[in-house]
Amino acid sequence: MADIVTIRNLTKTYGDGFEALKSVNLGIRKGEILALLGPNGAGKTTLISTVCGITRPTSGTITVRGHDTLKDFRAARRLIGLVPQEISLEPFERVMNTVRFSRGLFGGGRDDAHLERVLRQLSLWDKRDARILELSGGMKRRVLIAKALSHDPRVLFLDEPTAGVDVELRRDMWRVVEGLKADGVTIILTTHYIEEAEAIADRIGIIAGGDILLVEEKAALMQRMGQKQMEIQLQDPVTEVPAALADFDLQIGGDGTLIYTYDAQGERTGITRLFSALPDAGLVLRDVQTRQSSLEDIFVNLVNGDAA
Amino acid sequence: MNIGAIRAIYVFEMARTFRTLLQSIVSPVLSTSLYFVVFGAAIGSRIDQVEGVSYGAFIVPGLIMLTVLVQSVNNAAFGIYFPKFIGTIYELLSAPASFVEITAGYVLAAATKSLVIGLIILATSFFFVDLTILHPVWMLAFLVLTCLSFSLFGFIIGIWAQNFEQLQLVPLLVVTPLVFLGGSFYSIAMLPPFWQTVTLFNPVVYLVSGFRWAFFGASDVPVLASLAAIVVFTVACIAVIALIFRTGWRIRK
C-alpha cells in the first residue's frame, strides 16, 4: 500500500544540543495503524510534533500525501489531526464550542452535522453542552480526539492516548481507533503499553535514542524475533542441569523443571535431540509446556541492543 | 489565507469576554466612572479651564486612553498567554494557519473589546461633563488605531511572558506610568520646559495629544506627529511578531 506520510532524513537538535531525532526515515502506509514504541525520551513525541508543525525540524523532509509540511504546510496540515499526550483543554469551555473552534482553525466551515457524528462516535453527544471541567479524565481524552477529528483528517496522530486511563477505558479507546481505521483514517499512535501495540497495530515501529530501530508488520515481527521457551517437567525435579545435557540452552525452573529456549523459526529447534538425550541423563519426562515470547520481550531486547 | 481560523479565534475570544462580562467590561467602566467622580467632579470643579475646556471634559480623552491602552495590552496578552499556559497552543501551531491569521484573530478580538470599553466610557462621560467632539471621525480613527497597535503590543507581551507575574509586569509597571505621565490629566504645556522635552520621549503623549485634538481641536504635539507615532508603533509591533513566529521564540521548540 502507498505511503501517505513520508519522512526522510529527519533530524532535530534542540537549542541545548540534545539530538532528539537522528536522521529518521519512515514511511507510513495509507489506512494502517502504526504503533511507535519507545522508552521515555526516545523521540516519539518530538517525531509527532515535528510532523504536525509544533516543532521545527533541524533538517530533512516530511510530506503528507505529497505535500511538504514546511513549503506547503496548509495543505499538509489539513490532512493531519493530532491528539496530544497531555490533556490540554480550556476548562470553562463547553464541549461543542471547543470542537467547533478546532474545526474553524482548520478552515472548515460550520458543519454541526459532522460534529454531531464525531461526538456520537465518541459517546460525547450527551455531553455536548457540558463544560470541560465537569468531565471525567476519560471523557476529556475523548474530547481531544473529537477536536482532532473535527476537520475530518486522513492521518491521525495519537500521542499516548491511553496513558493513565483504566483498562476498561483503554479497551474502549481501542474500539474507537479501530472504528476510525475502518473509516479509512491512517493512525499513528505512540504508546508505552506493549499490549496496546499488540492488540491494535498493523505495524510496529520501535524508536530509541532518536533512531527508528525497526518498523515491521506486527505478526512478522513477532514471528521473526519471537523466541519460544519450553518448560520440561520431570518425574524427579532437578537442582542443576545434568552434564549430559550441557550442550543445550537449559536453565533450571523455579520448581525443579528444565527451561529450554529455542528459536521457533530456526532450521532445527533441537527439541527431538533434547528429548532423546533426557533418558541418557537419567531423567523421566512428565509434562511439557511451551510459551511464545511477547512483544514486550522483543521490545526490551531491541532497546537494550540485544536483538541482533 | 485561512479566514476561517481568524474567525474561529475571534469568536472564541469574544465568547470568553461574554463569559466574564463583569471582569471584562463592567469593571473597567466602573473604575473609570470613579475617576470622573474624583478628578472631574470633586477636584476638577476647583481647577480652571485647561486649553479653553473645563477640566472635567479635558480629562475625558486621557481617561479613555488610559483604559483602552491597559485593556488592549491585557486582553491580547492574556489571549495568547492562556493557551501557552494550559497547553492548548498546540492546536494553533498545528493548524493550517500562518502567524498573520493567528495574530489577526487574537489582536482583532482584543482590539474589539477595548474599543467597546472605550466607547462605553465615552458614553458614560456624557453623564458627568458637557462634551463636544469636534472631529468624531478622527476620534474614532485614533481610538481604533490605538486599540489595534496596543493589542499588537499586548500580543508580544503574552508571547514573552513565562508566568502570570510577567504578564502583569509591563501593563502595571510600564504602560500605566507612561499613560499617567503622558498628559492624560494635564497638558504638557503646564510642565516646566525641561520636563516638556523629557515628556516628548513618551510615546503615549502622541496618542493622548492626537486623541484630545479630535475632541477639542487643540493638541500638545502636531496631529500628524501623533498619527505617525501610532503608525510607526504598529509597524514595529507587526515586525516583531513576524520575527517571533519566524524564529518560533517562546512558542515553538
Coordinates of C-alpha atoms in Angstrom, one line a residue:
Chain A
M1 CA 0.0 0.0 0.0
A2 CA 1.2 3.5 -0.8
D3 CA 2.7 5.7 1.9
I4 CA 0.6 8.7 3.0
V5 CA 3.3 10.1 5.2
T6 CA 6.9 10.1 4.1
I7 CA 9.7 11.1 6.4
R8 CA 13.2 11.4 5.0
N9 CA 16.5 12.0 6.9
L10 CA 14.7 13.9 9.6
T11 CA 16.8 15.3 12.4
K12 CA 16.0 17.5 15.3
T13 CA 18.6 19.1 17.6
Y14 CA 17.3 21.3 20.3
G15 CA 19.0 24.6 21.4
D16 CA 20.8 22.9 24.3
G17 CA 22.4 20.5 21.8
F18 CA 20.2 17.5 22.6
E19 CA 19.8 15.4 19.5
A20 CA 16.2 14.2 19.7
L21 CA 15.9 12.7 16.2
K22 CA 18.8 11.3 14.3
S23 CA 18.2 11.0 10.6
V24 CA 14.8 9.3 10.9
N25 CA 13.4 7.7 7.8
L26 CA 9.8 6.4 7.9
G27 CA 7.0 5.7 5.5
I28 CA 3.5 5.4 7.0
R29 CA 1.1 3.5 4.8
K30 CA -2.3 4.7 4.0
G31 CA -5.0 3.2 6.2
E32 CA -2.8 1.4 8.6
I33 CA -2.4 1.6 12.4
L34 CA 1.3 2.1 13.2
A35 CA 2.3 1.9 16.8
L36 CA 5.5 3.6 17.8
L37 CA 7.0 2.1 20.8
G38 CA 9.9 3.5 22.8
P39 CA 11.1 4.4 26.2
N40 CA 10.9 7.9 27.7
G41 CA 13.0 10.4 25.8
A42 CA 13.2 8.1 22.8
G43 CA 12.0 10.8 20.4
K44 CA 8.3 9.7 19.9
T45 CA 6.7 13.0 20.8
T46 CA 9.4 15.0 19.0
L47 CA 8.7 13.0 15.9
I48 CA 5.0 13.6 16.1
S49 CA 5.4 17.2 17.0
T50 CA 7.7 17.8 14.0
V51 CA 5.3 16.1 11.6
C52 CA 2.4 18.2 12.9
G53 CA 4.3 21.5 12.8
I54 CA 4.7 22.1 16.6
T55 CA 8.4 21.6 16.4
R56 CA 10.7 22.8 13.6
P57 CA 12.9 20.1 12.1
T58 CA 16.7 20.8 12.0
S59 CA 17.0 19.0 8.6
G60 CA 15.2 16.5 6.5
T61 CA 11.8 16.5 4.8
I62 CA 8.3 15.4 5.7
T63 CA 5.5 15.0 3.2
V64 CA 1.8 14.2 3.8
R65 CA 0.1 12.9 0.7
G66 CA 2.9 14.6 -1.3
H67 CA 2.6 18.0 0.5
D68 CA 5.7 19.2 2.1
T69 CA 5.0 20.1 5.7
L70 CA 7.1 23.3 5.5
K71 CA 6.7 24.5 2.0
D72 CA 3.1 23.5 1.6
F73 CA 2.1 23.5 5.3
R74 CA -1.5 24.5 4.8
A75 CA -2.4 21.5 2.5
A76 CA -0.3 19.1 4.6
R77 CA -1.8 20.1 8.0
R78 CA -5.3 20.0 6.7
L79 CA -4.8 16.2 6.3
I80 CA -3.5 15.8 9.9
G81 CA -5.2 15.5 13.3
L82 CA -3.3 15.5 16.5
V83 CA -4.3 14.2 19.9
P84 CA -1.6 15.4 22.3
Q85 CA -0.2 13.4 25.3
E86 CA -1.3 16.0 27.9
I87 CA -5.0 16.8 28.4
S88 CA -4.9 20.4 27.1
L89 CA -8.3 21.9 27.1
E90 CA -9.9 25.2 28.2
P91 CA -11.6 24.2 31.4
F92 CA -14.5 26.6 31.2
E93 CA -15.4 26.0 27.6
R94 CA -18.2 23.8 26.5
V95 CA -17.6 20.5 24.6
M96 CA -19.4 21.6 21.4
N97 CA -17.8 25.0 21.3
T98 CA -14.3 23.7 21.7
V99 CA -14.7 21.1 19.0
R100 CA -16.3 23.8 16.7
F101 CA -13.3 26.0 17.5
S102 CA -10.9 23.3 16.3
R103 CA -12.8 22.8 13.1
G104 CA -12.7 26.6 12.5
L105 CA -8.9 26.7 13.0
F106 CA -8.5 24.2 10.2
G107 CA -10.6 26.4 7.9
G108 CA -13.6 24.2 7.9
G109 CA -16.9 25.9 7.6
R110 CA -19.5 25.3 10.3
D111 CA -20.8 21.8 9.9
D112 CA -22.7 20.8 13.0
A113 CA -23.9 17.6 11.4
H114 CA -20.3 16.3 11.0
L115 CA -19.5 17.4 14.6
E116 CA -22.6 15.5 15.8
R117 CA -21.4 12.4 14.0
V118 CA -17.9 12.7 15.6
L119 CA -19.4 13.3 19.1
R120 CA -21.8 10.4 18.8
Q121 CA -18.9 8.1 17.6
L122 CA -17.0 9.1 20.8
S123 CA -20.1 8.8 23.0
L124 CA -19.9 12.5 23.8
W125 CA -23.1 13.7 22.2
D126 CA -24.9 13.8 25.5
K127 CA -22.1 15.9 27.0
R128 CA -22.0 18.5 24.1
D129 CA -23.2 21.3 26.4
A130 CA -21.1 20.3 29.4
R131 CA -18.1 22.4 30.5
I132 CA -14.8 20.6 30.1
L133 CA -14.1 20.8 33.9
E134 CA -17.3 18.8 34.5
L135 CA -16.0 15.8 32.5
S136 CA -14.0 12.8 33.7
G137 CA -10.4 12.2 32.6
G138 CA -11.5 9.6 30.1
M139 CA -14.1 11.9 28.6
K140 CA -11.6 14.7 28.3
R141 CA -9.4 12.4 26.3
R142 CA -12.3 11.7 24.0
V143 CA -12.9 15.5 23.6
L144 CA -9.2 15.7 22.5
I145 CA -9.9 13.1 19.9
A146 CA -13.1 14.8 18.8
K147 CA -11.2 18.1 18.3
A148 CA -8.6 16.2 16.3
L149 CA -11.3 14.7 14.1
S150 CA -13.4 17.8 13.8
H151 CA -11.9 18.7 10.4
D152 CA -12.1 15.1 9.1
P153 CA -8.3 14.4 8.9
R154 CA -6.9 11.5 6.9
V155 CA -4.0 11.0 9.2
L156 CA -4.4 10.9 13.0
F157 CA -1.5 11.1 15.4
L158 CA -2.3 9.8 18.9
D159 CA 0.4 10.6 21.4
E160 CA 0.0 8.1 24.2
P161 CA -3.8 8.2 24.1
T162 CA -4.4 5.7 26.9
A163 CA -1.7 6.9 29.3
G164 CA -3.1 6.8 32.8
V165 CA -6.6 5.5 31.9
D166 CA -8.1 2.4 33.3
V167 CA -8.2 -0.9 31.5
E168 CA -11.9 -0.7 30.5
L169 CA -11.5 2.8 29.1
R170 CA -8.3 1.7 27.3
R171 CA -10.2 -1.1 25.5
D172 CA -12.9 1.3 24.8
M173 CA -10.4 3.6 23.2
W174 CA -9.0 0.8 21.1
R175 CA -12.5 0.2 19.7
V176 CA -12.7 3.9 18.7
V177 CA -9.3 3.6 17.0
E178 CA -10.4 0.5 15.1
G179 CA -13.6 2.3 14.1
L180 CA -11.5 5.2 12.7
K181 CA -9.3 2.8 10.8
A182 CA -12.5 1.3 9.3
D183 CA -13.4 4.8 8.1
G184 CA -10.1 4.9 6.2
V185 CA -8.1 7.1 8.7
T186 CA -4.4 6.3 9.0
I187 CA -3.4 6.2 12.6
I188 CA -0.1 6.6 14.2
L189 CA 0.0 6.1 18.0
T190 CA 2.8 6.2 20.4
T191 CA 2.5 4.1 23.5
H192 CA 4.3 2.7 26.5
Y193 CA 1.8 -0.2 26.6
I194 CA 3.2 -3.1 24.7
E195 CA -0.2 -4.9 24.9
E196 CA -1.8 -1.9 23.2
A197 CA 0.5 -2.2 20.2
E198 CA 0.0 -6.0 20.2
A199 CA -3.8 -5.5 20.3
I200 CA -4.5 -3.0 17.6
A201 CA -1.4 -2.2 15.5
D202 CA -0.8 -3.4 12.0
R203 CA 2.8 -2.4 12.1
I204 CA 5.2 -1.8 15.0
G205 CA 7.9 0.8 15.0
I206 CA 10.5 0.8 17.7
I207 CA 12.3 4.1 18.4
A208 CA 15.1 4.7 20.9
G209 CA 17.6 7.4 21.3
G210 CA 16.2 9.3 18.3
D211 CA 16.6 6.4 16.0
I212 CA 14.0 4.2 14.4
L213 CA 15.3 0.7 15.2
L214 CA 12.8 -1.1 13.1
V215 CA 9.4 -0.9 11.5
E216 CA 7.8 -4.2 10.7
E217 CA 4.5 -5.9 10.4
K218 CA 3.4 -6.9 13.9
A219 CA 2.8 -10.6 13.0
A220 CA 6.0 -10.9 11.1
L221 CA 8.0 -9.2 13.8
M222 CA 6.7 -11.5 16.5
Q223 CA 7.3 -14.5 14.3
R224 CA 10.7 -13.4 13.2
M225 CA 12.0 -12.3 16.5
G226 CA 9.9 -14.3 18.8
Q227 CA 11.7 -16.9 20.8
K228 CA 10.0 -19.8 22.3
Q229 CA 10.5 -21.4 25.6
M230 CA 9.7 -25.0 26.6
E231 CA 9.2 -25.9 30.2
I232 CA 10.0 -29.6 30.8
Q233 CA 8.5 -31.1 33.9
L234 CA 10.3 -34.2 35.2
Q235 CA 9.3 -37.2 37.3
D236 CA 12.0 -36.2 39.7
P237 CA 12.8 -32.4 39.9
V238 CA 16.4 -31.4 39.4
T239 CA 18.5 -28.7 41.0
E240 CA 21.2 -28.3 38.3
V241 CA 21.5 -29.1 34.6
P242 CA 22.9 -32.6 34.2
A243 CA 26.3 -32.8 32.5
A244 CA 24.8 -35.0 29.7
L245 CA 22.6 -32.0 28.7
A246 CA 25.3 -29.3 28.8
D247 CA 25.2 -28.8 25.1
F248 CA 21.6 -27.5 25.3
D249 CA 20.5 -23.9 26.3
L250 CA 18.8 -25.1 29.5
Q251 CA 18.0 -23.3 32.8
I252 CA 16.5 -24.6 36.0
G253 CA 12.9 -23.5 36.6
G254 CA 11.5 -22.5 39.9
D255 CA 10.1 -25.9 40.8
G256 CA 12.9 -28.1 39.6
T257 CA 11.8 -28.0 35.9
L258 CA 14.1 -27.5 32.9
I259 CA 13.6 -24.4 30.8
Y260 CA 14.7 -24.8 27.2
T261 CA 14.9 -21.7 25.0
Y262 CA 14.9 -22.1 21.2
D263 CA 14.4 -20.2 18.0
A264 CA 11.0 -21.2 16.7
Q265 CA 11.9 -20.1 13.1
G266 CA 15.3 -21.9 13.2
E267 CA 16.0 -24.7 10.8
R268 CA 16.5 -27.0 13.8
T269 CA 14.9 -26.4 17.1
G270 CA 16.8 -29.1 18.8
I271 CA 13.7 -30.5 20.6
T272 CA 14.0 -34.0 19.2
R273 CA 17.6 -34.2 20.1
L274 CA 16.9 -32.9 23.6
F275 CA 14.1 -35.4 24.2
S276 CA 16.4 -38.2 23.0
A277 CA 19.1 -37.1 25.5
L278 CA 16.8 -37.0 28.5
P279 CA 16.9 -40.8 29.2
D280 CA 20.7 -40.7 28.8
A281 CA 20.8 -38.1 31.6
G282 CA 18.6 -40.4 33.7
L283 CA 15.6 -38.1 33.6
V284 CA 12.0 -39.2 33.0
L285 CA 9.7 -36.8 31.2
R286 CA 6.4 -35.9 32.9
D287 CA 4.9 -33.0 31.0
V288 CA 5.8 -30.2 28.5
Q289 CA 4.6 -26.6 28.1
T290 CA 5.7 -24.0 25.5
R291 CA 5.4 -20.2 25.6
Q292 CA 6.0 -17.6 22.8
S293 CA 8.0 -14.5 23.8
S294 CA 5.8 -11.4 23.8
L295 CA 6.3 -8.1 22.0
E296 CA 7.5 -6.8 25.3
D297 CA 10.4 -9.2 25.3
I298 CA 11.2 -8.2 21.7
F299 CA 11.0 -4.5 22.6
V300 CA 13.2 -4.9 25.7
N301 CA 15.8 -6.9 23.6
L302 CA 15.8 -4.3 20.9
V303 CA 16.1 -1.3 23.1
N304 CA 18.8 -2.9 25.1
G305 CA 20.6 -3.7 21.8
D306 CA 20.5 -7.5 22.3
A307 CA 18.3 -8.2 19.3
A308 CA 20.8 -8.8 16.6
Chain B
M1 CA -5.4 33.0 3.7
N2 CA -7.3 30.9 6.3
I3 CA -10.1 33.3 7.1
G4 CA -11.9 30.5 9.0
A5 CA -9.0 30.4 11.5
I6 CA -9.2 34.2 12.1
R7 CA -13.0 33.9 12.6
A8 CA -12.6 30.9 14.9
I9 CA -10.1 32.6 17.2
Y10 CA -12.1 35.9 17.1
V11 CA -15.4 34.2 18.1
F12 CA -13.7 32.0 20.7
E13 CA -12.0 35.0 22.4
M14 CA -15.2 37.2 22.2
A15 CA -17.1 34.3 23.8
R16 CA -14.6 34.4 26.7
T17 CA -15.5 38.2 27.1
F18 CA -19.2 37.4 27.4
R19 CA -18.5 34.6 29.9
T20 CA -16.6 37.1 32.1
L21 CA -18.7 40.2 31.5
L22 CA -18.2 41.6 34.9
Q23 CA -14.4 41.4 34.8
S24 CA -14.1 42.3 31.1
I25 CA -16.4 45.2 30.7
V26 CA -18.2 46.3 33.8
S27 CA -15.1 46.5 36.0
P28 CA -13.1 49.0 33.7
V29 CA -16.2 51.1 33.1
L30 CA -16.8 51.3 36.9
S31 CA -13.3 52.3 37.7
T32 CA -13.2 55.0 35.0
S33 CA -16.5 56.4 36.3
L34 CA -14.8 56.7 39.7
Y35 CA -12.0 58.8 38.0
F36 CA -14.7 61.1 36.6
V37 CA -16.3 61.5 40.1
V38 CA -12.9 62.2 41.8
F39 CA -10.9 64.1 39.2
G40 CA -13.8 65.6 37.2
A41 CA -16.5 66.5 39.8
A42 CA -14.6 66.7 43.1
I43 CA -11.2 68.0 42.3
G44 CA -12.0 69.3 38.7
S45 CA -14.5 71.8 40.0
R46 CA -11.7 73.7 41.7
I47 CA -9.4 73.8 38.7
D48 CA -9.6 76.4 36.0
Q49 CA -10.2 75.6 32.4
V50 CA -7.4 73.9 30.5
E51 CA -6.8 75.0 26.9
G52 CA -10.3 76.6 26.9
V53 CA -12.0 73.4 28.1
S54 CA -13.4 72.6 31.6
Y55 CA -11.1 70.2 33.5
G56 CA -13.8 67.6 33.7
A57 CA -14.1 67.5 29.9
F58 CA -10.3 67.9 29.4
I59 CA -9.5 64.6 31.1
V60 CA -12.1 62.5 29.1
P61 CA -9.7 61.6 26.2
G62 CA -6.9 60.8 28.7
L63 CA -9.2 58.6 30.7
I64 CA -10.4 56.8 27.7
M65 CA -6.8 56.3 26.5
L66 CA -5.7 55.1 30.0
T67 CA -8.4 52.4 30.0
V68 CA -8.0 51.5 26.3
L69 CA -4.2 51.1 26.4
V70 CA -4.2 49.0 29.5
Q71 CA -7.2 46.9 28.3
S72 CA -5.7 46.4 24.8
V73 CA -2.4 45.2 26.3
N74 CA -4.1 43.0 28.9
N75 CA -6.6 41.4 26.6
A76 CA -4.2 40.5 23.9
A77 CA -1.5 39.4 26.3
F78 CA -3.9 37.1 28.2
G79 CA -5.5 35.8 24.9
I80 CA -2.2 34.3 23.7
Y81 CA -0.7 33.6 27.1
F82 CA -3.5 31.4 28.3
P83 CA -3.2 28.8 25.5
K84 CA 0.5 28.7 26.3
F85 CA -0.2 28.3 30.0
I86 CA -2.8 25.5 29.6
G87 CA -1.1 23.8 26.6
T88 CA -3.8 24.4 24.0
I89 CA -1.3 26.3 21.9
Y90 CA -0.5 23.0 20.2
E91 CA -3.7 23.5 18.3
L92 CA -2.7 26.9 16.9
L93 CA 0.7 25.7 15.9
S94 CA -0.5 22.5 14.2
A95 CA -3.4 24.3 12.4
P96 CA -3.0 25.4 8.7
A97 CA -2.7 29.0 9.8
S98 CA 0.2 31.4 9.5
F99 CA 1.2 34.0 12.0
V100 CA -0.9 36.5 10.2
E101 CA -4.1 34.6 10.8
I102 CA -3.3 33.7 14.4
T103 CA -2.2 37.3 15.3
A104 CA -5.2 38.7 13.5
G105 CA -7.6 36.6 15.4
Y106 CA -6.3 37.5 18.8
V107 CA -5.5 41.1 18.1
L108 CA -8.8 41.8 16.5
A109 CA -10.7 40.3 19.4
A110 CA -8.6 42.2 21.9
A111 CA -9.0 45.5 20.0
T112 CA -12.7 45.0 19.7
K113 CA -13.1 44.5 23.4
S114 CA -11.0 47.6 24.1
L115 CA -12.9 49.6 21.5
V116 CA -16.2 48.7 23.1
I117 CA -15.0 49.6 26.5
G118 CA -13.6 52.9 25.2
L119 CA -17.0 53.7 23.6
I120 CA -18.9 52.8 26.7
I121 CA -16.6 55.1 28.8
L122 CA -17.2 57.9 26.2
A123 CA -20.9 57.4 26.5
T124 CA -20.6 57.3 30.3
S125 CA -18.7 60.6 30.3
F126 CA -21.7 62.4 28.8
F127 CA -23.4 61.8 32.2
F128 CA -20.6 63.7 34.1
V129 CA -19.5 66.5 31.8
D130 CA -20.6 68.7 28.9
L131 CA -18.7 67.3 25.9
T132 CA -18.5 68.2 22.2
I133 CA -16.4 66.2 19.8
L134 CA -15.1 68.4 17.0
H135 CA -13.7 65.7 14.8
P136 CA -15.7 62.5 15.5
V137 CA -14.3 60.5 12.6
W138 CA -10.7 61.3 13.6
M139 CA -11.6 60.5 17.2
L140 CA -12.9 57.1 16.1
A141 CA -9.8 56.6 13.8
F142 CA -7.4 57.4 16.7
L143 CA -9.3 55.1 19.0
V144 CA -9.3 52.2 16.6
L145 CA -5.7 52.6 15.7
T146 CA -4.7 52.8 19.3
C147 CA -6.7 49.7 20.2
L148 CA -5.1 47.8 17.3
S149 CA -1.5 48.9 18.0
F150 CA -1.6 48.3 21.7
S151 CA -3.3 44.9 21.2
L152 CA -0.4 44.0 18.9
F153 CA 2.0 45.1 21.7
G154 CA 0.0 43.1 24.2
F155 CA 0.2 40.1 21.9
I156 CA 4.0 40.4 22.1
I157 CA 3.9 40.6 25.9
G158 CA 1.7 37.5 26.0
I159 CA 4.3 35.5 24.0
W160 CA 7.2 36.9 26.0
A161 CA 5.6 36.2 29.4
Q162 CA 6.5 32.9 31.0
N163 CA 4.3 33.3 34.1
F164 CA 1.4 35.4 35.3
E165 CA 3.7 37.9 37.1
Q166 CA 5.5 38.7 33.9
L167 CA 2.1 39.0 32.2
Q168 CA 1.2 41.8 34.6
L169 CA 4.6 43.4 34.7
V170 CA 4.5 45.5 31.6
P171 CA 0.9 46.8 31.9
L172 CA 1.4 47.7 35.5
L173 CA 5.0 49.0 35.6
V174 CA 5.3 50.4 32.0
V175 CA 2.0 51.2 30.4
T176 CA 0.2 52.7 33.3
P177 CA 3.0 55.1 34.4
L178 CA 3.5 56.1 30.7
V179 CA -0.2 57.0 30.4
F180 CA -0.2 58.9 33.7
L181 CA 2.9 60.8 32.7
G182 CA 1.7 61.2 29.1
G183 CA -0.6 64.1 29.6
S184 CA -3.8 62.1 30.4
F185 CA -4.7 64.5 33.2
Y186 CA -2.8 67.7 32.2
S187 CA -1.5 69.5 29.2
I188 CA 2.3 69.1 28.8
A189 CA 2.4 72.9 28.3
M190 CA 1.7 73.1 32.1
L191 CA 5.1 71.4 32.8
P192 CA 8.5 73.2 33.2
P193 CA 10.4 73.4 29.8
F194 CA 12.9 70.6 30.8
W195 CA 10.1 68.1 31.6
Q196 CA 8.2 69.1 28.5
T197 CA 11.3 68.0 26.5
V198 CA 11.6 64.8 28.5
T199 CA 7.9 64.0 28.1
L200 CA 8.2 64.1 24.3
F201 CA 10.1 60.8 24.5
N202 CA 7.0 59.2 26.0
P203 CA 5.1 57.7 23.0
V204 CA 1.8 57.9 24.9
V205 CA 2.0 61.7 24.7
Y206 CA 1.4 61.5 21.0
L207 CA -1.6 59.2 21.4
V208 CA -3.3 61.3 24.0
S209 CA -2.5 64.5 22.2
G210 CA -3.9 63.3 18.9
F211 CA -6.9 61.9 20.6
R212 CA -7.6 65.1 22.5
W213 CA -7.2 67.1 19.3
A214 CA -10.1 65.1 17.8
F215 CA -12.2 66.2 20.8
F216 CA -11.2 69.8 21.3
G217 CA -9.1 70.9 18.3
A218 CA -6.1 71.6 20.5
S219 CA -3.1 69.4 20.9
D220 CA 0.3 69.3 22.6
V221 CA 2.1 67.9 19.5
P222 CA 1.2 68.2 15.8
V223 CA -1.6 65.8 14.8
L224 CA 0.5 64.4 12.0
A225 CA 3.2 63.5 14.5
S226 CA 0.6 61.7 16.6
L227 CA -0.6 59.7 13.5
A228 CA 3.0 59.0 12.5
A229 CA 3.8 57.7 16.0
I230 CA 0.8 55.3 16.0
V231 CA 1.7 54.0 12.5
V232 CA 5.4 53.5 13.4
F233 CA 4.5 51.8 16.6
T234 CA 2.0 49.5 14.8
V235 CA 4.5 48.6 12.1
A236 CA 7.2 47.9 14.7
C237 CA 4.9 45.6 16.6
I238 CA 3.9 43.7 13.4
A239 CA 7.6 43.3 12.5
V240 CA 8.4 41.9 16.0
I241 CA 5.5 39.4 15.8
A242 CA 6.6 38.3 12.3
L243 CA 10.1 37.7 13.7
I244 CA 8.8 35.8 16.7
F245 CA 6.8 33.4 14.5
R246 CA 9.7 33.0 12.0
T247 CA 12.1 32.1 14.8
G248 CA 9.5 30.3 17.0
W249 CA 10.7 32.3 20.0
R250 CA 8.9 31.1 23.2
I251 CA 6.1 29.4 21.2
R252 CA 7.7 26.7 19.0
K253 CA 10.6 24.4 20.0

